[in-house]
Short mmCIF file of C-alpha atoms in Angstrom, two decimals:
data_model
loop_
_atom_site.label_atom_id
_atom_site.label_comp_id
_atom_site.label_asym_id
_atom_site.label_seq_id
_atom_site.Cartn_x
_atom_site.Cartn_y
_atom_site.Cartn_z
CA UNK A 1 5.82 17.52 -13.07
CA UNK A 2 8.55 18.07 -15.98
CA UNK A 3 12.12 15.72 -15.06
CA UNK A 4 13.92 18.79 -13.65
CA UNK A 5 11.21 19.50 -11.43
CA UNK A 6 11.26 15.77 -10.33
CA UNK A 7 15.15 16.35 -9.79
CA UNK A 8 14.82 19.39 -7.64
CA UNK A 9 12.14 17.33 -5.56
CA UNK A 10 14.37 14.45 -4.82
CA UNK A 11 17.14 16.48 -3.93
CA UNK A 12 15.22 17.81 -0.82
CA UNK A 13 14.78 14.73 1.30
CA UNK A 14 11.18 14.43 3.65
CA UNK A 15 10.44 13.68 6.76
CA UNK A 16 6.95 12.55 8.58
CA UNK A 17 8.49 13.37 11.39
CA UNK A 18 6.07 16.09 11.87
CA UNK A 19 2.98 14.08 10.52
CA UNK A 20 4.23 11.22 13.13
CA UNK A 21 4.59 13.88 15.91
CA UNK A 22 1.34 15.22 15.59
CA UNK A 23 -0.26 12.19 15.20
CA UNK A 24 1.55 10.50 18.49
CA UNK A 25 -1.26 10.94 21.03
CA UNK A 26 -3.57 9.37 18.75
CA UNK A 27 -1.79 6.87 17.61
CA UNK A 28 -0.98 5.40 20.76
CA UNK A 29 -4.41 5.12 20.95
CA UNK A 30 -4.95 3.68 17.86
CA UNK A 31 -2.04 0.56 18.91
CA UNK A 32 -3.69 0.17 22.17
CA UNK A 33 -6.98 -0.57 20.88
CA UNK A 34 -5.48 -2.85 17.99
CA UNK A 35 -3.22 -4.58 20.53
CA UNK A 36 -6.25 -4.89 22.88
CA UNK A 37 -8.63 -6.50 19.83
CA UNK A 38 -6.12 -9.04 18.46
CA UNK A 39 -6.24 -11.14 21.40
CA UNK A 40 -8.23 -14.41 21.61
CA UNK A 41 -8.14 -17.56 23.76
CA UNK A 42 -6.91 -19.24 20.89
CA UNK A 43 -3.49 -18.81 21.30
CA UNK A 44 -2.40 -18.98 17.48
CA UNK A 45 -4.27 -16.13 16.77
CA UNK A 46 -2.70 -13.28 18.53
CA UNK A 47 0.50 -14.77 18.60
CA UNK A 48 0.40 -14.54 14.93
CA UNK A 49 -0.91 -11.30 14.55
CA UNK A 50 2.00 -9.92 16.71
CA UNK A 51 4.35 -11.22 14.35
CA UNK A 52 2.80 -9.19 11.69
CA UNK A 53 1.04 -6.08 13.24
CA UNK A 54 4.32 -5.89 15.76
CA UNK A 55 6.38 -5.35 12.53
CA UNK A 56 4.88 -2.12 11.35
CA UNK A 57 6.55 1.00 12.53
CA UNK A 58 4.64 3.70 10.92
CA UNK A 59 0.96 1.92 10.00
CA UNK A 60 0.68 4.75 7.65
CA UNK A 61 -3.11 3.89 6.69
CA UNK A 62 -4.47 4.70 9.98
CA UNK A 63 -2.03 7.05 10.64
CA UNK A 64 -4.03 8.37 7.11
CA UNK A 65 -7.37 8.31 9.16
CA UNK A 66 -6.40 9.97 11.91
CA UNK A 67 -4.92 13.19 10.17
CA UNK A 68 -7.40 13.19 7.87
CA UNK A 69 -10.22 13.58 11.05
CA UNK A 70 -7.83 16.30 11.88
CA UNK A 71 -7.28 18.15 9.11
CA UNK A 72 -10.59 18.21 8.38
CA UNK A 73 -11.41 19.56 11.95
CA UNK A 74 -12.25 16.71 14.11
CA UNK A 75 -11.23 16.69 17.71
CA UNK A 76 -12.91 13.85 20.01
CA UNK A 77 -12.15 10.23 19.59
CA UNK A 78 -14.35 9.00 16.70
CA UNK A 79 -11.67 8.44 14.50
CA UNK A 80 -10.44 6.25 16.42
CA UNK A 81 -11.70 3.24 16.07
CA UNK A 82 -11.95 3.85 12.45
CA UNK A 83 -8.23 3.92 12.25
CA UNK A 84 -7.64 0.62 13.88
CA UNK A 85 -10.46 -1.04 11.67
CA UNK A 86 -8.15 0.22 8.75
CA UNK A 87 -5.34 -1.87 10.41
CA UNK A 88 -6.97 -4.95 10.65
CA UNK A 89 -8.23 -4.74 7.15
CA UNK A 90 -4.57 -4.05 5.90
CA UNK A 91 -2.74 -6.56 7.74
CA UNK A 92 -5.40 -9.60 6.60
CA UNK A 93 -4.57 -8.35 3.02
CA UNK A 94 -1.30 -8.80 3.80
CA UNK A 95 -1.41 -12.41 5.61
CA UNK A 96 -3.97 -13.37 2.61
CA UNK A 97 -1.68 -12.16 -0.03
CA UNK A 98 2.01 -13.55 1.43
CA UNK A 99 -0.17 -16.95 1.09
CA UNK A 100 -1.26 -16.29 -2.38
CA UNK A 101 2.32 -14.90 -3.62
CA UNK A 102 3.92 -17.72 -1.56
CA UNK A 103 6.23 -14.48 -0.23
CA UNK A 104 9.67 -15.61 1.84
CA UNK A 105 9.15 -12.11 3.42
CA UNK A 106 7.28 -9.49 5.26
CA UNK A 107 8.14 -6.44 6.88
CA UNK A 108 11.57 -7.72 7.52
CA UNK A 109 10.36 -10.92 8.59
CA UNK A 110 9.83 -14.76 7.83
CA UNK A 111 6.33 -14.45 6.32
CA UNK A 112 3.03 -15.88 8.57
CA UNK A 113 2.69 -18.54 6.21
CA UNK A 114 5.90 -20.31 6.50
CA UNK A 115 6.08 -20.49 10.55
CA UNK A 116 2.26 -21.41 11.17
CA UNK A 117 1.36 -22.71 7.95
CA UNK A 118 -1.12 -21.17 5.14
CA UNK A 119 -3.95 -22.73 6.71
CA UNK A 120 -3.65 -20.94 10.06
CA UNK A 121 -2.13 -17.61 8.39
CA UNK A 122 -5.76 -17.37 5.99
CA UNK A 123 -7.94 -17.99 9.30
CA UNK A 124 -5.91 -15.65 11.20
CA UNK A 125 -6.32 -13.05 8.46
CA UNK A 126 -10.64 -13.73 8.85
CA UNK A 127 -10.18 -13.39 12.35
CA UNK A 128 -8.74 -9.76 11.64
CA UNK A 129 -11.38 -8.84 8.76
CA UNK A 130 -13.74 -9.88 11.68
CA UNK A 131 -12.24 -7.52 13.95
CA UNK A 132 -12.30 -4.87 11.71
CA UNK A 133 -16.07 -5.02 11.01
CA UNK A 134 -16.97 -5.07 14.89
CA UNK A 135 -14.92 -2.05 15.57
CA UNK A 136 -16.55 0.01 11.82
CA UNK A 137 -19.84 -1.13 13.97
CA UNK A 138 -18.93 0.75 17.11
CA UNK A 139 -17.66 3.28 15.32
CA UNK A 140 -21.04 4.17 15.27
CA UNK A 141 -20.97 5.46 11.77
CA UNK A 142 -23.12 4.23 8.90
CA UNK A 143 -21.42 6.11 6.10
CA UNK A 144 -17.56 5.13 7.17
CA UNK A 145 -19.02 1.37 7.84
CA UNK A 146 -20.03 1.76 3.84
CA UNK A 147 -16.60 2.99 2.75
CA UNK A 148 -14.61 0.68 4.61
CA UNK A 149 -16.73 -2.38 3.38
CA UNK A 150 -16.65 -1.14 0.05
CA UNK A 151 -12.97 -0.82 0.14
CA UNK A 152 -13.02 -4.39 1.52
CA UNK A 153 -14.79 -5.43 -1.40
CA UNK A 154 -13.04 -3.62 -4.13
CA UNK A 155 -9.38 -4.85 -2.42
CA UNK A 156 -10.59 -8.27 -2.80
CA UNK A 157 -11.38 -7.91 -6.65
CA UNK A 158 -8.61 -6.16 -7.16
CA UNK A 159 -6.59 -9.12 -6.06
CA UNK A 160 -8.07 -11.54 -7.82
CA UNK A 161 -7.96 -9.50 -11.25
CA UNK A 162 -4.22 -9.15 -10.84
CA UNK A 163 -3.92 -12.99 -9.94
CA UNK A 164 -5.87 -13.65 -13.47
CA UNK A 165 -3.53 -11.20 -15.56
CA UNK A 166 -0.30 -11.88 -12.90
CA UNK A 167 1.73 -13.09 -16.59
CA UNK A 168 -0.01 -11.50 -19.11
CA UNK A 169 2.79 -9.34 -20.57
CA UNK A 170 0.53 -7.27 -23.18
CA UNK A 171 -1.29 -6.09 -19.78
CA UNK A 172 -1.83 -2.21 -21.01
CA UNK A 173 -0.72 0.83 -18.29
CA UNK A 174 -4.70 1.75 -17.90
CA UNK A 175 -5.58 -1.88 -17.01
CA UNK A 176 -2.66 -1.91 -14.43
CA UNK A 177 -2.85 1.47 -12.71
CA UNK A 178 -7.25 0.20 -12.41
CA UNK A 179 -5.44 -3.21 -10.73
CA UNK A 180 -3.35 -0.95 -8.37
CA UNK A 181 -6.15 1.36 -7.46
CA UNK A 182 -8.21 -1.18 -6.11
CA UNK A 183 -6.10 -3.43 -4.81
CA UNK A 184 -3.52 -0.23 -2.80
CA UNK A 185 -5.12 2.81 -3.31
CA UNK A 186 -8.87 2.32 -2.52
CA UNK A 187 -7.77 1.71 1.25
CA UNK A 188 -5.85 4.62 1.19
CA UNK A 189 -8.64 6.34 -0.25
CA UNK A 190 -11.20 5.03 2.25
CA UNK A 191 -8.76 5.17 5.14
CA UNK A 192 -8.53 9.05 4.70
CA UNK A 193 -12.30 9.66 3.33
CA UNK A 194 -13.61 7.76 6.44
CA UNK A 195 -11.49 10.07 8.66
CA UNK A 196 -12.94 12.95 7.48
CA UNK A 197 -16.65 11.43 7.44
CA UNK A 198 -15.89 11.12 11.63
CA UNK A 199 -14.96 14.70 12.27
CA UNK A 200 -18.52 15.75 10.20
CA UNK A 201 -16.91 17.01 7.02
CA UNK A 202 -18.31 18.42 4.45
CA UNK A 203 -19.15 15.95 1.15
CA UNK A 204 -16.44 18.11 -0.80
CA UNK A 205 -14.75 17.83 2.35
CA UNK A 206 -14.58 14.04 2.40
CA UNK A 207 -14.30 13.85 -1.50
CA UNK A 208 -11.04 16.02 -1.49
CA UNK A 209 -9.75 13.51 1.38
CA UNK A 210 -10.90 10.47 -0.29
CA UNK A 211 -9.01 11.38 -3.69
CA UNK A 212 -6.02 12.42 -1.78
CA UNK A 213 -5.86 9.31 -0.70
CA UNK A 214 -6.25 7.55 -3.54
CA UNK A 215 -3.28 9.89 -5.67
CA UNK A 216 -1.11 8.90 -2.08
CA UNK A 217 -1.99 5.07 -2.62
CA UNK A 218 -0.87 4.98 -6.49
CA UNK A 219 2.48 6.46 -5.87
CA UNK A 220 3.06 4.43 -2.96
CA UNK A 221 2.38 1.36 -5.27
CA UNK A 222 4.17 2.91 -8.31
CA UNK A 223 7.09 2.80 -5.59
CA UNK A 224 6.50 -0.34 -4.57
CA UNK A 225 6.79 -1.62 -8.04
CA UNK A 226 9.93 0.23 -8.58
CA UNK A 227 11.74 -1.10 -5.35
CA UNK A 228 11.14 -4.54 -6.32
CA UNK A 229 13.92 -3.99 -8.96
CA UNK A 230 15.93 -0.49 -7.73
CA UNK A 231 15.77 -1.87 -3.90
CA UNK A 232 17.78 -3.60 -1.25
CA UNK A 233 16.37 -6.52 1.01
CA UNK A 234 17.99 -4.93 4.14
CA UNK A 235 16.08 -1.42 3.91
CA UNK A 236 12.68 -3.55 2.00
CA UNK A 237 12.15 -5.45 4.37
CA UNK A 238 11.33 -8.41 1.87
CA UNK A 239 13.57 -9.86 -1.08
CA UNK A 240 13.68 -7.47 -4.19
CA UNK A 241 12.68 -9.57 -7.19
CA UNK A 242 9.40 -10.85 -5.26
CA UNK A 243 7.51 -9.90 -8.02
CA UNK A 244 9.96 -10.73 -11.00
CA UNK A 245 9.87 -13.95 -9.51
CA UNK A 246 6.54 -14.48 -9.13
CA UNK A 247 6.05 -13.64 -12.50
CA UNK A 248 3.65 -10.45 -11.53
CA UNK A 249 3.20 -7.69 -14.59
CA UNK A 250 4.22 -4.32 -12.57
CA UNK A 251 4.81 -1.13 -14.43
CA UNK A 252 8.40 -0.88 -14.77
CA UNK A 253 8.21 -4.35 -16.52
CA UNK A 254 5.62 -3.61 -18.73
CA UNK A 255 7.30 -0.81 -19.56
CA UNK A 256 10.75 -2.78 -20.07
CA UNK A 257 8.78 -5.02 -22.67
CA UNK A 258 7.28 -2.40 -24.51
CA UNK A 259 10.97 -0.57 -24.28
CA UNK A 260 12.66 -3.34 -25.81
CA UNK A 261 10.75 -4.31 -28.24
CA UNK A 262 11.16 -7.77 -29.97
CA UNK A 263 15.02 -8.19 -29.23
CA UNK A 264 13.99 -9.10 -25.83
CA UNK A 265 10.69 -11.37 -26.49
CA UNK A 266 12.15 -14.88 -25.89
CA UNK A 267 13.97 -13.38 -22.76
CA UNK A 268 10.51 -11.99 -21.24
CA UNK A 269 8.29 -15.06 -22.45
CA UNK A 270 10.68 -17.42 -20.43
CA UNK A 271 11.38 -15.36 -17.33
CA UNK A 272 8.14 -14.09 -16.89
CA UNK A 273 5.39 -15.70 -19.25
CA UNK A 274 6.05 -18.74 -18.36
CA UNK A 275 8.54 -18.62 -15.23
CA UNK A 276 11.20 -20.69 -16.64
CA UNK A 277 14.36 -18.61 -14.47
CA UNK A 278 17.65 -18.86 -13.88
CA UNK A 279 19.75 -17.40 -11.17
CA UNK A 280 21.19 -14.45 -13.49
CA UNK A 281 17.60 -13.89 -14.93
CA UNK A 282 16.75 -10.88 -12.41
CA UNK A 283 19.78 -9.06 -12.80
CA UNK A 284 19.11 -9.26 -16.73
CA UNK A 285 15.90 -7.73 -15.80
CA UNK A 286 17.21 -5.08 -14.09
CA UNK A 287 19.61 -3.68 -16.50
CA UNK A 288 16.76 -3.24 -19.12
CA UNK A 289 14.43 -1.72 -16.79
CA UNK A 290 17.16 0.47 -16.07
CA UNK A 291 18.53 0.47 -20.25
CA UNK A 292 15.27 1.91 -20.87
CA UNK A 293 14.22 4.09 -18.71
CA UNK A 294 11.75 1.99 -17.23
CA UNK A 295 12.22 2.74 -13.32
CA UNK A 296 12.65 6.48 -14.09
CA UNK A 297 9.43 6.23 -15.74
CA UNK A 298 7.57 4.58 -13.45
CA UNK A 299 9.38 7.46 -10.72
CA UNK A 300 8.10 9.68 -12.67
CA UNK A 301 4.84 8.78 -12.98
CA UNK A 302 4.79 8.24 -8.93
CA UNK A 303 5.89 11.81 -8.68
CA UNK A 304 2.48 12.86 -10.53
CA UNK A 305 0.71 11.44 -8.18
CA UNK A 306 2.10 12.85 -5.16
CA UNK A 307 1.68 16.06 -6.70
CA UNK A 308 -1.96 15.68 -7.73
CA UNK A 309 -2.71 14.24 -4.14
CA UNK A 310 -1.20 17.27 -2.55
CA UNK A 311 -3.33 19.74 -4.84
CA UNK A 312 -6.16 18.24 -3.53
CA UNK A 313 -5.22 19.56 0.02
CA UNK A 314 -6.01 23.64 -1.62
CA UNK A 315 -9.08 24.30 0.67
CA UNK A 316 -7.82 23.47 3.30
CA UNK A 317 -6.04 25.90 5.44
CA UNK A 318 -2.61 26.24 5.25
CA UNK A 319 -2.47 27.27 8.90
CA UNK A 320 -3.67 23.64 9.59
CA UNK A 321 -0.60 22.15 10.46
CA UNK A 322 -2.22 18.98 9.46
CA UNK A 323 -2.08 20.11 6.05
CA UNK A 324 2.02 20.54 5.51
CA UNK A 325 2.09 17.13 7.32
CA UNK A 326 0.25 15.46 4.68
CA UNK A 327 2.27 17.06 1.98
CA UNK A 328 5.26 15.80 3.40
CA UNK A 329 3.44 12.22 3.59
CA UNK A 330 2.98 12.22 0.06
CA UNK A 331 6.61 13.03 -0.85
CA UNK A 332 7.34 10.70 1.41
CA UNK A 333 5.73 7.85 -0.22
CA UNK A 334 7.69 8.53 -3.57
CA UNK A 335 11.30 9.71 -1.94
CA UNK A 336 11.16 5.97 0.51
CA UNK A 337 13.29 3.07 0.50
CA UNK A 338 11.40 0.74 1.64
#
């Protein structure tokens, strides 16, 4: 997509209104089941999990699963199950990660960690992979029990690579969009390939799902990245700067190093290499991400991948209404403010 393409697109705002709609019968489904398989007798547990999984409006990843059953021609209940498994898996990321990141916020929220305590918020994140894993098992379904663990897998290492390089500011784009992918994307990617495994579609079928999934889950992160310097903590949810802070080598930084060349070096190797900050440090950040083009970039780059993930929607029909939905979804997840 050239820039004035990219223009055009942003001027025409998107809804999931319609994806959301469609999705409603479902996904009330979907929240029942979750709701119904976070409780325990230990009290901590899904009083926790509330304060997390209670947060999240649109749970876009099984909201993924489900409309990818559907678009792919699946009518009974067997994504299901599938969908809420894709919760659970998400949200003990998330409780694992705040804990890791030592995160102030989540989802608009005081993060896990800091009410209950690390210990309790890592348990309470097994608890959920647990949870997750019994429901792939009824599910009843080899094949989406062998994406979703994969995924599992692949999130964790993802993770752990990024926590090795989190200051390593000659990180190169390749190795960071490979962090992203496995750590965001390849649960979007399994979210909407095991959808389309439960309705019985075809491999190329489930392949074309999978790897719109995966284009979805690199925007959204692109954005994600972006936000953290362009956003506001009243529409985020969480404080912008997060990662700045944290010291975490995200595109538009990157690209801000490599942008400014070395005028900026003792600036970066402070702030970020080794975390030595002041209070004016992020807004210094910001105006060279922004001085060189660095968020538009990274924008941009999102905006590829939203495109590429709806081009792998061609064979579908576009009488599906399933199929516009998802369009919208994935100019959604690069038009977003939070």
């Amino acid at each position: 997509m050239d820039a004035a393409s990219a223009t055009v697109a942003r001027q025409h705002a998107v809804s999931i209104e319609g994806l959301l709609e469609l999705a409603r019968p479902d996904m009330a489904k979907v929240d029942a089941l979750i709701r119904d398989r976070m409780q325990s007798p230990v009290s901590v547990i899904p009083a926790l999990a509330e304060h997390l999984i209670g947060g999240s409006a649109k749970r876009l990843r099984p909201l993924l699963t489900i409309a990818a059953a559907r678009v792919a021609g699946g009518e009974d209940d067997a994504c299901i199950k599938l969908a809420a498994a894709v919760e659970f898996i998400h949200t003990a990321t998330l409780l694992h990660d705040d804990v890791v990141d030592s995160s102030q916020l989540r989802r608009g929220k005081v993060a896990a960690h800091l009410i209950w305590g690390a210990p309790a918020s890592v348990l309470v994140g097994d608890f959920l992979f647990a949870r997750a894993f019994e429901l792939m098992v009824e599910a009843g379904s080899m094949q989406a029990l062998e994406i979703l663990a994969r995924a599992s897998r692949v999130i964790a290492e993802g993770e752990v690579l990024q926590l090795t390089r989190a200051h390593d500011l000659n990180l190169s784009q390749d190795l960071y969009l490979e962090i992203i992918k496995a750590k965001t994307a390849e649960l979007f990617a399994a979210a909407a390939e095991a959808g389309a495994v439960s309705a019985g579609a075809s491999p190329e079928r489930c392949e074309a799902l999978r790897r719109f999934g995966q284009d979805l889950g690199l925007a959204f992160q692109l954005i994600d990245d972006a936000l953290d310097y362009t956003g506001a903590s009243d529409t985020l949810g969480k404080n912008p700067g997060d990662d700045f802070r944290e010291g975490k080598a995200t595109l538009p930084l990157l690209l801000a190093i490599a942008g400014t060349g070395t005028a900026e070096k003792p600036f970066w190797d402070r702030a970020v290499g080794r975390r030595e900050q002041t209070d004016e440090d992020f807004a210094r950040a910001c105006e060279l991400i922004a001085s060189t083009g660095a968020d538009a970039a990274t924008l941009a780059l999102a905006e590829n991948y939203a495109a590429t993930a709806k081009s792998r929607l061609v064979d579908f029909a576009a009488s599906n209404s399933w199929r516009p939905a998802l369009e919208d979804l994935a100019d959604f997840a690069v038009q977003r403010k939070a």
